[in-house]
Amino acid sequence: MIFIFGANDKVVERQQQYAQEHCGNCNNITNWILEKNATYASLFFISIIPIKTRYIYYCPICKNGRKLEKEEYERMK
Ligand SMILES: [Zn+2]
């Protein structure tokens, strides 16, 4: 029997913030996106367990943003 292992990235949660942010990169003022994504270990292309989670907050126009700590992310949700 052959097992196929892999890893894939998935967006777990995504929400647009009500508060507007000024982006220093594209100079626009917009509602930034708060996003949680995770890399899943997969078996036969089916995601089974998350092996790495990232929390990011970014500008929807130019995708410039920053990484957040889990606590920071939870506070902003
Ligand atoms: Zn921007």
Tab-separated table of C-alpha atoms and ligand atoms in Angstrom:
chain	number	residue	atom	x	y	z
A	1	MET	CA	0.000	0.000	0.000
A	2	ILE	CA	1.277	3.460	-0.874
A	3	PHE	CA	0.725	6.436	1.410
A	4	ILE	CA	0.851	9.923	-0.005
A	5	PHE	CA	1.783	12.593	2.518
A	6	GLY	CA	1.824	16.284	1.922
A	7	ALA	CA	1.131	19.691	3.350
A	8	ASN	CA	-1.274	22.375	2.293
A	9	ASP	CA	-2.226	25.851	3.387
A	10	LYS	CA	-5.754	26.786	4.261
A	11	VAL	CA	-7.483	29.952	5.364
A	12	VAL	CA	-9.197	29.048	8.615
A	13	GLU	CA	-10.847	32.366	9.395
A	14	ARG	CA	-11.008	35.677	7.602
A	15	GLN	CA	-12.794	38.828	8.592
A	16	GLN	CA	-12.760	42.433	7.616
A	17	GLN	CA	-12.223	44.863	10.462
A	18	TYR	CA	-14.625	47.699	11.232
A	19	ALA	CA	-11.810	50.001	12.224
A	20	GLN	CA	-9.939	51.572	9.350
A	21	GLU	CA	-6.194	51.538	9.049
A	22	HIS	CA	-3.816	53.678	7.113
A	23	CYS	CA	-1.478	51.640	4.974
A	24	GLY	CA	2.052	52.959	4.827
A	25	ASN	CA	2.745	51.028	1.666
A	26	CYS	CA	-0.055	52.044	-0.718
A	27	ASN	CA	-1.209	55.081	1.282
A	28	ASN	CA	-4.869	54.071	1.313
A	29	ILE	CA	-7.198	54.057	4.294
A	30	THR	CA	-9.285	50.900	4.302
A	31	ASN	CA	-10.723	48.148	6.456
A	32	TRP	CA	-7.869	45.701	6.857
A	33	ILE	CA	-8.293	41.960	6.830
A	34	LEU	CA	-7.711	39.831	9.873
A	35	GLU	CA	-6.820	36.327	8.854
A	36	LYS	CA	-5.871	33.053	10.441
A	37	ASN	CA	-4.350	30.420	8.256
A	38	ALA	CA	-2.801	27.096	8.886
A	39	THR	CA	-0.589	24.570	7.211
A	40	TYR	CA	-2.131	21.132	7.423
A	41	ALA	CA	-0.416	17.821	7.123
A	42	SER	CA	-2.368	15.791	4.611
A	43	LEU	CA	-2.729	12.184	3.757
A	44	PHE	CA	-4.074	11.285	0.330
A	45	PHE	CA	-4.716	15.007	-0.216
A	46	ILE	CA	-7.049	15.180	2.771
A	47	SER	CA	-6.063	17.673	5.460
A	48	ILE	CA	-5.759	15.979	8.795
A	49	ILE	CA	-3.821	17.929	11.380
A	50	PRO	CA	-2.667	21.549	11.538
A	51	ILE	CA	1.091	21.729	11.909
A	52	LYS	CA	1.563	25.465	11.777
A	53	THR	CA	-0.818	28.372	12.381
A	54	ARG	CA	-0.276	31.976	11.355
A	55	TYR	CA	-2.174	35.114	12.262
A	56	ILE	CA	-1.936	38.027	9.920
A	57	TYR	CA	-3.414	41.467	9.559
A	58	TYR	CA	-3.100	43.059	6.154
A	59	CYS	CA	-4.179	45.712	3.699
A	60	PRO	CA	-6.652	44.275	1.131
A	61	ILE	CA	-5.345	46.534	-1.618
A	62	CYS	CA	-1.620	45.857	-1.669
A	63	LYS	CA	-1.472	42.889	0.751
A	64	ASN	CA	1.043	44.686	2.896
A	65	GLY	CA	0.634	43.758	6.530
A	66	ARG	CA	2.068	42.248	9.625
A	67	LYS	CA	2.070	39.046	11.580
A	68	LEU	CA	0.212	38.886	14.844
A	69	GLU	CA	0.626	36.872	17.967
A	70	LYS	CA	-2.276	34.594	18.834
A	71	GLU	CA	-3.265	36.752	21.832
A	72	GLU	CA	-3.248	39.874	19.703
A	73	TYR	CA	-5.393	38.178	17.086
A	74	GLU	CA	-7.930	36.986	19.654
A	75	ARG	CA	-8.203	40.505	21.063
A	76	MET	CA	-8.883	42.021	17.647
A	77	LYS	CA	-11.533	39.527	16.578
B	1	ZN	ZN	-1.817	48.904	1.215
